[in-house]
Coordinates of C-alpha atoms in Angstrom, one line a residue:
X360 CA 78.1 54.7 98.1
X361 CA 77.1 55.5 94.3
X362 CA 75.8 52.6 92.1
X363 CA 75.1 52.0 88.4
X364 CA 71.6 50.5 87.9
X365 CA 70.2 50.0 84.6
X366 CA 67.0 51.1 83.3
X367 CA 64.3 48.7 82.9
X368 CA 60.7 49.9 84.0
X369 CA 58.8 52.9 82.5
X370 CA 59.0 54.1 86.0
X371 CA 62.9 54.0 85.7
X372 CA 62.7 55.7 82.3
X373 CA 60.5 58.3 83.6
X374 CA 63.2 58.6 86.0
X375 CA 65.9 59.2 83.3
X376 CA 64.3 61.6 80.8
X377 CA 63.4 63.5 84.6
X378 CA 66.9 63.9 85.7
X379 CA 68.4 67.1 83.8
X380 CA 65.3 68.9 85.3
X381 CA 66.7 68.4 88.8
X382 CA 70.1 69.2 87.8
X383 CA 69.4 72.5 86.0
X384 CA 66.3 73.9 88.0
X385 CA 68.1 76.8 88.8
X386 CA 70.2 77.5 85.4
X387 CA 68.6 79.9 83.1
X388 CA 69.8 78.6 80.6
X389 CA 68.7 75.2 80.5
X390 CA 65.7 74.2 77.9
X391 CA 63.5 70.9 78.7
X392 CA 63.1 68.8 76.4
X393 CA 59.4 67.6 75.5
X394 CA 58.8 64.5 77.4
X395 CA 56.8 62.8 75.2
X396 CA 59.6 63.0 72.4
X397 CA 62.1 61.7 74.3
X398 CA 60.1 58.8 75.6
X399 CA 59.4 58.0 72.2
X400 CA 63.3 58.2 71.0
X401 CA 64.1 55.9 73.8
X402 CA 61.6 53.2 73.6
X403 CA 62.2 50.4 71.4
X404 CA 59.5 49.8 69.3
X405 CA 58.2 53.8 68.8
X406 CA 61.4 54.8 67.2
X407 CA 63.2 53.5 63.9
X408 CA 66.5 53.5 65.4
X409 CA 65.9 50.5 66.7
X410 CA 65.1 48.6 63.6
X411 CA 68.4 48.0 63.0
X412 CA 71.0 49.1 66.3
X413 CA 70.7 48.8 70.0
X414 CA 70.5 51.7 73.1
X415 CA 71.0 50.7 76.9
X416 CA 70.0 53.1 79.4
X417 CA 71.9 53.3 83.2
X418 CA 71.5 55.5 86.0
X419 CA 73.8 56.9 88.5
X420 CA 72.5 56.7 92.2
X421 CA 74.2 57.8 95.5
X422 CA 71.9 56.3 97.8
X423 CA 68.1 57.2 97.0
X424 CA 68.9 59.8 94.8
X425 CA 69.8 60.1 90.9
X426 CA 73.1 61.5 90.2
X427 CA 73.7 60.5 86.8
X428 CA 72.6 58.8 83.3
X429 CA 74.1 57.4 80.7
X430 CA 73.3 56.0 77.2
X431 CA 75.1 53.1 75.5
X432 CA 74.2 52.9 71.8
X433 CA 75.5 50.4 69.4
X434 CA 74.9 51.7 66.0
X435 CA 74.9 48.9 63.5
X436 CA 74.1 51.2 60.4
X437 CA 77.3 53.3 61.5
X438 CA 79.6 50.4 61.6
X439 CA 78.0 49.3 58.5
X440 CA 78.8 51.9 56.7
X441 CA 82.1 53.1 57.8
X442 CA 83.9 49.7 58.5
X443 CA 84.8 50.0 62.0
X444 CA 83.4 48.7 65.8
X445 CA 82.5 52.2 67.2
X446 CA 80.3 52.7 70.5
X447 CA 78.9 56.0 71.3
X448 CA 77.2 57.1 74.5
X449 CA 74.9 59.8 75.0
X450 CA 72.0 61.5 77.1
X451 CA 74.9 62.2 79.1
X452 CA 73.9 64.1 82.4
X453 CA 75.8 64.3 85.7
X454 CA 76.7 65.8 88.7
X455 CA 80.0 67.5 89.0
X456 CA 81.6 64.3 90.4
X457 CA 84.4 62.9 88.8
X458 CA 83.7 59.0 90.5
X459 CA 80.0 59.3 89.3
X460 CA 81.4 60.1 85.6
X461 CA 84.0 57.4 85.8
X462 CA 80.8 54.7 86.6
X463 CA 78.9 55.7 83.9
X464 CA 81.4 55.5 81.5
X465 CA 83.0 52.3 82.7
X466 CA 79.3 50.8 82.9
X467 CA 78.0 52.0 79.0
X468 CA 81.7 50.8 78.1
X469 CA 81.2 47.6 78.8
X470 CA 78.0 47.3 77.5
X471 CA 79.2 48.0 74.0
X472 CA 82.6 46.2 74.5
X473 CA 80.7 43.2 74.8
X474 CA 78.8 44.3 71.7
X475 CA 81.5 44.1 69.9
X476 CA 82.8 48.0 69.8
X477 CA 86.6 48.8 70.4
X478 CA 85.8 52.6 71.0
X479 CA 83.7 54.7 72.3
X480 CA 82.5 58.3 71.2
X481 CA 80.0 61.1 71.9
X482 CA 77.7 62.6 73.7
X483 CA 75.4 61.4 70.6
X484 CA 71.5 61.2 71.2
X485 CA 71.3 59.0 69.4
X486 CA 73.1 59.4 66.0
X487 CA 75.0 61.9 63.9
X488 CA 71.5 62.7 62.8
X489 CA 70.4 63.7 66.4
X490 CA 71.6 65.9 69.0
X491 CA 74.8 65.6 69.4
X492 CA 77.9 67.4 70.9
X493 CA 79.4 68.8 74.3
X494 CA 79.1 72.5 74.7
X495 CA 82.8 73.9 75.7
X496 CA 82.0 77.6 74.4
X497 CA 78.7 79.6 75.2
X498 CA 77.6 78.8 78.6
X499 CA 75.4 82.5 78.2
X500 CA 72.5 81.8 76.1
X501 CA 70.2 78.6 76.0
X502 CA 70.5 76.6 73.3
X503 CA 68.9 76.6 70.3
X504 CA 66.2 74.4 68.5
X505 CA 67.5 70.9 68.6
X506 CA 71.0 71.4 70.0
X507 CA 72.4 70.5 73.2
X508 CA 73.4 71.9 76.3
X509 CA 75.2 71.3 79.4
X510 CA 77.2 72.4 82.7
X511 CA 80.6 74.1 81.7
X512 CA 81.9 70.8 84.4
X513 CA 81.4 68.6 82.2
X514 CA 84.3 68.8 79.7
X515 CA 86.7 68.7 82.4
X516 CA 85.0 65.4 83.9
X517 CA 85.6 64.2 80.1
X518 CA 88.9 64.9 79.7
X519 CA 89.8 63.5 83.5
X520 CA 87.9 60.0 82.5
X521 CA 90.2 59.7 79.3
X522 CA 88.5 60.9 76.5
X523 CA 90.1 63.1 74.1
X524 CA 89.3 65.4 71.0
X525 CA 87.9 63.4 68.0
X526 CA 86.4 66.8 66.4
X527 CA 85.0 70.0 66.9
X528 CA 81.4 71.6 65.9
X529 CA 80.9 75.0 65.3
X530 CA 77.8 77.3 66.1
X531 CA 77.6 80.7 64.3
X532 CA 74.9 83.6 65.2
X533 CA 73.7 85.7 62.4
X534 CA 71.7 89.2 63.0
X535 CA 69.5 91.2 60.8
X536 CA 71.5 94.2 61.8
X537 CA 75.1 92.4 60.6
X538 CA 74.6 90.4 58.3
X539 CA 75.9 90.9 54.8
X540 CA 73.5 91.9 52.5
X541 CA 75.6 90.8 49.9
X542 CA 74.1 87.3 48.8
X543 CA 70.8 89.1 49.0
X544 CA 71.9 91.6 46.6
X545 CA 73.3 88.9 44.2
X546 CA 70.2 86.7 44.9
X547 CA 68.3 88.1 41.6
X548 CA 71.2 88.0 39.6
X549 CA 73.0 84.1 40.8
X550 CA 69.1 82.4 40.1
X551 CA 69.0 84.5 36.7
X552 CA 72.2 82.6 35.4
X553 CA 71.4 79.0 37.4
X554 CA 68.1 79.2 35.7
X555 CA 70.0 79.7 32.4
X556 CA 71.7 76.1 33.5
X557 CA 67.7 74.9 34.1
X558 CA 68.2 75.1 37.7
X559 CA 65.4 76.3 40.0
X560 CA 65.2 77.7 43.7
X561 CA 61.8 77.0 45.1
X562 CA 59.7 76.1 48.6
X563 CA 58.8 73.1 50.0
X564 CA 55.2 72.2 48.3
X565 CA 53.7 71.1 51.6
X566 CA 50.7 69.3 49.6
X567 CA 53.5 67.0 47.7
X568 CA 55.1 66.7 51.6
X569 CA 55.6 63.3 51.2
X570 CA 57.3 62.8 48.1
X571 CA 59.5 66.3 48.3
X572 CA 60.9 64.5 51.7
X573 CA 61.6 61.1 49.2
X574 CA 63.6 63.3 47.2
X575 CA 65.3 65.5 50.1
X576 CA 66.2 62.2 51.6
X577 CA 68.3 61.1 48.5
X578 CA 69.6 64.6 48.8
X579 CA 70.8 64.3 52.4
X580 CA 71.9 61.0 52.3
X581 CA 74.6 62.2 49.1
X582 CA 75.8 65.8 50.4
X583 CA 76.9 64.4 53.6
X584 CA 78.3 61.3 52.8
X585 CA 81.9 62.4 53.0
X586 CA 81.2 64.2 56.4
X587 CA 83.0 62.4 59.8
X588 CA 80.5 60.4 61.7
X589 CA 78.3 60.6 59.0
X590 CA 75.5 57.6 58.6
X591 CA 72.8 57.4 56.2
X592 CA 69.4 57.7 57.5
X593 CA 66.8 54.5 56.9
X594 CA 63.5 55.4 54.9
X595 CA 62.0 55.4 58.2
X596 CA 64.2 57.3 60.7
X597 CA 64.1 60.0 57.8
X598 CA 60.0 59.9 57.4
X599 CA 59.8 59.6 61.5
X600 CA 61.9 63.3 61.8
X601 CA 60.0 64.8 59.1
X602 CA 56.8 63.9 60.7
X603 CA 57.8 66.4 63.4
X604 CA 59.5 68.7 61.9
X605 CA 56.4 69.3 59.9
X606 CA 54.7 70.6 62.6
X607 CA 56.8 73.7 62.8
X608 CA 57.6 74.0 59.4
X609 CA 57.7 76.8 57.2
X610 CA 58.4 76.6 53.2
X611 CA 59.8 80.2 53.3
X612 CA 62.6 78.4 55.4
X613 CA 62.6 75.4 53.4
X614 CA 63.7 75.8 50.4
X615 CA 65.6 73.2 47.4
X616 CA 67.3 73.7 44.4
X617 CA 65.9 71.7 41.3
X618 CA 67.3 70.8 37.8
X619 CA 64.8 69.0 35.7
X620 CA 62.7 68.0 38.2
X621 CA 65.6 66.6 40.4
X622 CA 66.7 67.4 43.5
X623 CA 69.9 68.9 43.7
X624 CA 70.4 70.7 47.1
X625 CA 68.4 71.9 50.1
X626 CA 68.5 74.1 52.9
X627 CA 66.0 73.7 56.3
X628 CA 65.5 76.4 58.8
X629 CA 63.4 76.2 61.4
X630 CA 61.5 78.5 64.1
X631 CA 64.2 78.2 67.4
X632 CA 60.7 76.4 69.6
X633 CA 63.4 77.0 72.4
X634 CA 61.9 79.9 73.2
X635 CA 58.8 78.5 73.8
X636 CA 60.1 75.0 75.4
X637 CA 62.3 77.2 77.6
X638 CA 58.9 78.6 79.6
X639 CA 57.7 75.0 79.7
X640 CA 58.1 73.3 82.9
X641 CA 59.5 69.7 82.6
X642 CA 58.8 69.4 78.8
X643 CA 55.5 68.3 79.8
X644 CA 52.4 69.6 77.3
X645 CA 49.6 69.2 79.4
X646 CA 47.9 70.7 80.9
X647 CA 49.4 74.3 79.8
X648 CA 52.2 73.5 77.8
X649 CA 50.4 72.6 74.8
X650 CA 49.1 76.2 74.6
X651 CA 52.4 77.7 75.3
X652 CA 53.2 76.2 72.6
X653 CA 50.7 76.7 70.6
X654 CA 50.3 80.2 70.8
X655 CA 53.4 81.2 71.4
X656 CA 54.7 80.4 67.7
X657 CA 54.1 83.8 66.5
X658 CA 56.3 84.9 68.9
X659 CA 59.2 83.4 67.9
X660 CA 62.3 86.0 66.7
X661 CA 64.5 83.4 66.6
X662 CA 65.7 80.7 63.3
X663 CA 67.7 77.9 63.1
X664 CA 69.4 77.1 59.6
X665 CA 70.1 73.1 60.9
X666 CA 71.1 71.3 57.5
X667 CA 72.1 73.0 54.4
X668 CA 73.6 70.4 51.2
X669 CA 74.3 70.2 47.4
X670 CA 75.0 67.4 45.6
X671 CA 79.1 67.3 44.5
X672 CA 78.7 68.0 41.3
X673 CA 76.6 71.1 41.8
X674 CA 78.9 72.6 44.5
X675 CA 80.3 76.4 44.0
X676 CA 77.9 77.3 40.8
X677 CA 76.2 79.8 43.5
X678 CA 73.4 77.6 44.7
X679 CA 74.2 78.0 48.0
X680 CA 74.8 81.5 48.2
X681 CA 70.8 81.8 46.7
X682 CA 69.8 79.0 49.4
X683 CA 71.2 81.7 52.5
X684 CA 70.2 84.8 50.6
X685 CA 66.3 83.7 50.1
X686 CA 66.3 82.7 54.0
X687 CA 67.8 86.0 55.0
X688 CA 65.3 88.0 52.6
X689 CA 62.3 85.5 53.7
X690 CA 63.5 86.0 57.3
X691 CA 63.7 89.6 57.7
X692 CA 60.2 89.9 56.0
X693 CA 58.7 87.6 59.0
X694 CA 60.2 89.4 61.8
X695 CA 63.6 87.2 62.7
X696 CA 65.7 89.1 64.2
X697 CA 68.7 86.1 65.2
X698 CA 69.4 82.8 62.9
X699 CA 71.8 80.2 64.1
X700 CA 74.0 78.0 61.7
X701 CA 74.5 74.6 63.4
X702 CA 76.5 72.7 63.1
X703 CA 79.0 72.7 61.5
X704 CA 82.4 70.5 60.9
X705 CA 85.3 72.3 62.3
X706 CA 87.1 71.3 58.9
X707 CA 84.1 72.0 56.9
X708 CA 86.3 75.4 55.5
X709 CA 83.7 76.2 52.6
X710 CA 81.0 76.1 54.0
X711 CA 82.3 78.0 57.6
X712 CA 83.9 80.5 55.3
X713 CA 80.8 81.2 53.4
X714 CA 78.8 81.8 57.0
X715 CA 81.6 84.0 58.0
X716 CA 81.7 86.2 54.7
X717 CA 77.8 86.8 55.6
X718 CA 79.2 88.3 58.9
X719 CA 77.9 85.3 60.7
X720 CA 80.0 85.0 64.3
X721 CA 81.0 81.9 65.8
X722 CA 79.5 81.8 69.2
X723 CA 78.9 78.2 70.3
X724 CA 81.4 75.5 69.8
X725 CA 80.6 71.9 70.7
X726 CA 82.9 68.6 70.9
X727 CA 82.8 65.2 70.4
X728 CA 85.2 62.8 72.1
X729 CA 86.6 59.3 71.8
X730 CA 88.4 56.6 73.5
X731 CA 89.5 53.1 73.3
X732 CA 87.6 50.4 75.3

C-alpha cells in the first residue's frame, strides 16, 4: 500500500535530499548533489526564495520504504510577473511506478490548487533560475555543473500522468578539437570596431565582486525578460547564487561587455565541479569530500557556459561572438578540453544558430511539462 506523507521534520528532510542516492547507486551516471546546498535551498528561512513564494515537500512510501518525492512550489514573483496562476513541481524523483507518479502529482497538485494555481509545470528546482528540466536525450554521460539528471522512465511516467510538452531545452557540447576557430580569429578584429563604438570586453574584477554582480544583475534581469518562464531574480536570490558561484569562479570565464562604464552584456562559464561531485559519496563534504573537492579543481577538463545575455539594443553588433571567442581562447589556454552550452530555449534560433556555426553539437535535450489542475 503506497502513501503520500508530507515532510515536516529535519529527519524527514534528510530523508528527501537522501532519496536519489538510493535510486541511482548503481547508475554511473548519476552526480550527488552537495547536501548541505540542498538543505539550504529547501529550508525556509536559509534561502531567499522564500521571501516572497512557498515550497511543500511530500514523500512517496510503500510500506517502510521511500519510493518517491515531490516538490510543490508556488512562485508568487512568477505569477507576479507574468499574470497568470501557475504551480510548478520539482525535485522530482521516483521509482519506475506509474501509481507512485500519479500520488505525487495528485498530492503537490492539490497543494498548489488550493493556492490558487490552475496549472502545473516542471520539474523546476526551484525556479527558472534553478535547475530545471527532464532529460529525454543523453542518458550516456553525467550531467554537467548545475543541470539535472534522471532515469530515461521518467518521461514516459509524465506523459502517462497527463502532462504534455510546454517547451524544449537544448544542451550543446563543444570540443577544442571541433570547434570553429572562426570567432577566435575575428575576436581581434570584432573588439577593434566595438571599441570604436566605446564598447569594452573585460573580466570580472573580483575585488569590485560586489558591485560588478549589482550591475550583472540589472543585466540578467533585462536580456531575459522576453524568455518563457522567465522571472526576475530578487536582490537577494541574485547575491545568495553569487555567493557560491564565487567559490569556483574564474574571471577568464567571466567576462562582460561595457559601454561607458555600463553594463551591456555578459557571459558566465564555470569549471563542470561534476567531475569532482561525481566521486563524492552522498554529496556529503566531510570528512573526505571537502578535499576531493578541494584538490581536485585543477583537475577539472571540463566548462560550462550557463548564462550568456546582451541587452536588446546591443544585440548582433558582434558582442557575442567576442563573448564565445575570448572563452574558447581563455579555455584552450587552461587546459579545457569539453564546454557545454546550457540551456537553451528550443526557439531561441539566434543564439542556437550561433552555438551551431561554432560546430557546437546538440547532445542533451531537456523538457518541461504542463497540465491543468
Amino acid at each position: 500500500m503506497k502513501r503520500i506523507v508530507p515532510v515536516n521534520s529535519s529527519g524527514d528532510l534528510k530523508s528527501f535530499i537522501d532519496f536519489p542516492h538510493t535510486l541511482y547507486k548503481n547508475d554511473k551516471s548519476y552526480v550527488p548533489e552537495l547536501f548541505i546546498a540542498q538543505q539550504d535551498m529547501l529550508t525556509p528561512g536559509k534561502h531567499p526564495f522564500y521571501e516572497h513564494s512557498e515550497v511543500k515537500l511530500f514523500l512517496a512510501y510503500e510500506g517502510e520504504e521511500i519510493v518517491g518525492r515531490i516538490a510543490a512550489i508556488f512562485n508568487t514573483n512568477h505569477n507576479a510577473f507574468t499574470e497568470r496562476n501557475d504551480g510548478f513541481f520539482g525535485f522530482f524523483d521516483t521509482i519506475n511506478d506509474q501509481e507512485t507518479v500519479n500520488l505525487l502529482l495528485k498530492e503537490a497538485s492539490g497543494w498548489l490548487r488550493e493556492k490558487g494555481a490552475d496549472t502545473v509545470w516542471g520539474p523546476v528546482n526551484l525556479s527558472t533560475n534553478d535547475t530545471c528540466g527532464l532529460l529525454i536525450e543523453g542518458f550516456d554521460r553525467p550531467p554537467v555543473a548545475m543541470m539535472p539528471y534522471n532515469a530515461p522512465y521518467y518521461q514516459q511516467l509524465l506523459e502517462n500522468a497527463g502532462l504534455v510538452k510546454k517547451t524544449d531545452l537544448f544542451a550543446y557540447e563543444i570540443t577544442t578539437e571541433s570547434v570553429n576557430d572562426r570567432s577566435v580569429r575575428l575576436m581581434d578584429a570584432l573588439e577593434t570596431r566595438l571599441k570604436r563604438s566605446g564598447i569594452v570586453i573585460r573580466p570580472i574584477d573580483l575585488k569590485k565582486f560586489k558591485e560588478e554582480v549589482v550591475k550583472i544583475r540589472e543585466v540578467y534581469n533585462s536580456a531575459w525578460d522576453k524568455n518563457l518562464g522567465f522571472v526576475p531574480m530578487t536582490e537577494n536570490e541574485f547575491n545568495y547564487l553569487a555567493k557560491d558561484l564565487k567559490m569556483i569562479l574564474d574571471p577568464d570565464f567571466c567576462l562582460v561587455a561595457e559601454k561607458d562604464n555600463k553594463l551591456i552584456g555578459f557571459i558566465l562559464g564555470i569549471p563542470d565541479i561534476n567531475q569532482i561531485l561525481i566521486k563524492i559519496k552522498k554529496g556529503r563534504l566531510l570528512p573526505t569530500g571537502i578535499f576531493k573537492l578541494l584538490f581536485g579543481k585543477k583537475n577539472i577538463k571540463g566548462l560550462r557556459v550557463l548564462t550568456l545575455g546582451v541587452v536588446e539594443d546591443y544585440r548582433k553588433l558582434g558582442i557575442e561572438a567576442c563573448l564565445y571567442g575570448r572563452v574558447i581562447k581563455n579555455g584552450r589556454t587552461k587546459g579545457i578540453k569539453t564546454a557545454e552550452c546550457s540551456w537553451m530555449l528550443e526557439d531561441n534560433y539566434l543564439i542556437n544558430h550561433a552555438i551551431e556555426q561554432i560546430n557546437g553539437k546538440l547532445y542533451k535535450k531537456y523538457r518541461l511539462y504542463e497540465k491543468a489542475i
